[in-house]
Amino acid sequence: MSRCCWSGCPWRGGWWRDHRQVIDAIAFKYRTGTPWMDLPEHFGSWKGAHNRLRMWAADGTWERVFTALLAQADAEGDLDWRSPSTPP
């Protein structure tokens, strides 16, 4: 999935923080409800995580990631497409 969704090169300036660490920061923020400014320091700059979240939403990265994960889970038989009201 990394070849289709993630660019390793920054647009300008220095190198980006590792994408996994930024995804962990975003997941932590939404899992705990923590305000962006209160993210623990080990995630790096809260502004960097927030900006990358917004950039990935705007350029369609999140949609491509979720589509790829959904396709993979479906191919592996991990999804149940029946309606919740349909008996097994």
Coordinates of C-alpha atoms in Angstrom, one line a residue:
M1 CA 0.0 0.0 0.0
S2 CA 2.9 2.4 0.6
R3 CA 3.7 2.6 -3.1
C4 CA 0.2 3.9 -4.0
C5 CA -0.7 6.2 -1.1
W6 CA 2.4 7.6 0.7
S7 CA 4.9 9.9 -0.8
G8 CA 8.3 9.8 1.1
C9 CA 9.4 13.2 -0.1
P10 CA 8.4 16.5 1.6
W11 CA 7.0 19.3 -0.5
R12 CA 9.5 21.7 1.0
G13 CA 11.8 22.0 3.9
G14 CA 13.3 19.1 5.8
W15 CA 12.2 15.5 5.9
W16 CA 8.8 14.6 7.3
R17 CA 8.3 12.8 10.6
D18 CA 7.7 9.1 10.0
H19 CA 4.1 8.6 8.6
R20 CA 3.5 5.8 11.1
Q21 CA 4.2 8.1 14.0
V22 CA 1.8 10.7 12.6
I23 CA -0.9 8.1 12.1
D24 CA -0.4 7.0 15.7
A25 CA -0.8 10.7 16.8
I26 CA -4.0 11.1 14.8
A27 CA -5.4 7.8 16.1
F28 CA -4.4 8.8 19.7
K29 CA -6.1 12.2 19.3
Y30 CA -9.4 10.7 18.1
R31 CA -9.3 7.6 20.4
T32 CA -8.9 9.8 23.5
G33 CA -10.6 13.0 22.5
T34 CA -7.4 14.9 23.4
P35 CA -7.2 18.4 22.0
W36 CA -4.5 18.7 19.3
M37 CA -2.4 21.0 21.4
D38 CA -2.3 18.4 24.2
L39 CA -0.8 15.6 22.2
P40 CA 2.1 13.9 24.1
E41 CA 5.5 15.2 22.9
H42 CA 6.6 11.7 21.7
F43 CA 4.2 12.1 18.8
G44 CA 6.1 15.2 17.6
S45 CA 4.6 18.5 16.7
W46 CA 0.8 18.6 17.0
K47 CA 0.7 21.1 14.2
G48 CA 2.6 18.7 11.9
A49 CA 0.1 15.9 12.7
H50 CA -2.9 18.2 12.3
N51 CA -1.6 19.6 9.0
R52 CA -0.8 16.2 7.6
L53 CA -4.3 14.9 8.6
R54 CA -5.9 17.9 6.7
M55 CA -3.6 17.5 3.7
W56 CA -4.3 13.8 3.4
A57 CA -8.0 14.4 3.7
A58 CA -7.8 17.1 1.0
D59 CA -5.8 15.1 -1.5
G60 CA -7.8 11.9 -1.1
T61 CA -5.1 9.8 0.7
W62 CA -7.4 8.7 3.5
E63 CA -10.0 7.6 0.9
R64 CA -7.4 5.5 -1.0
V65 CA -6.1 4.0 2.3
F66 CA -9.6 3.0 3.5
T67 CA -10.5 1.7 0.1
A68 CA -7.4 -0.5 -0.1
L69 CA -8.0 -1.8 3.5
L70 CA -11.6 -2.6 2.7
A71 CA -10.7 -4.4 -0.5
Q72 CA -8.0 -6.4 1.4
A73 CA -10.4 -7.4 4.2
D74 CA -13.1 -8.3 1.7
A75 CA -10.6 -10.5 -0.3
E76 CA -9.6 -12.3 2.9
G77 CA -13.2 -12.9 3.8
D78 CA -13.0 -10.7 6.9
L79 CA -16.2 -8.7 6.0
D80 CA -19.8 -9.8 6.5
W81 CA -21.9 -7.9 3.9
R82 CA -25.2 -9.1 5.3
S83 CA -27.6 -6.6 6.8
P84 CA -27.6 -6.6 10.6
S85 CA -31.3 -7.6 10.5
T86 CA -30.5 -10.6 8.2
P87 CA -30.2 -13.9 10.2
P88 CA -27.0 -15.9 9.8

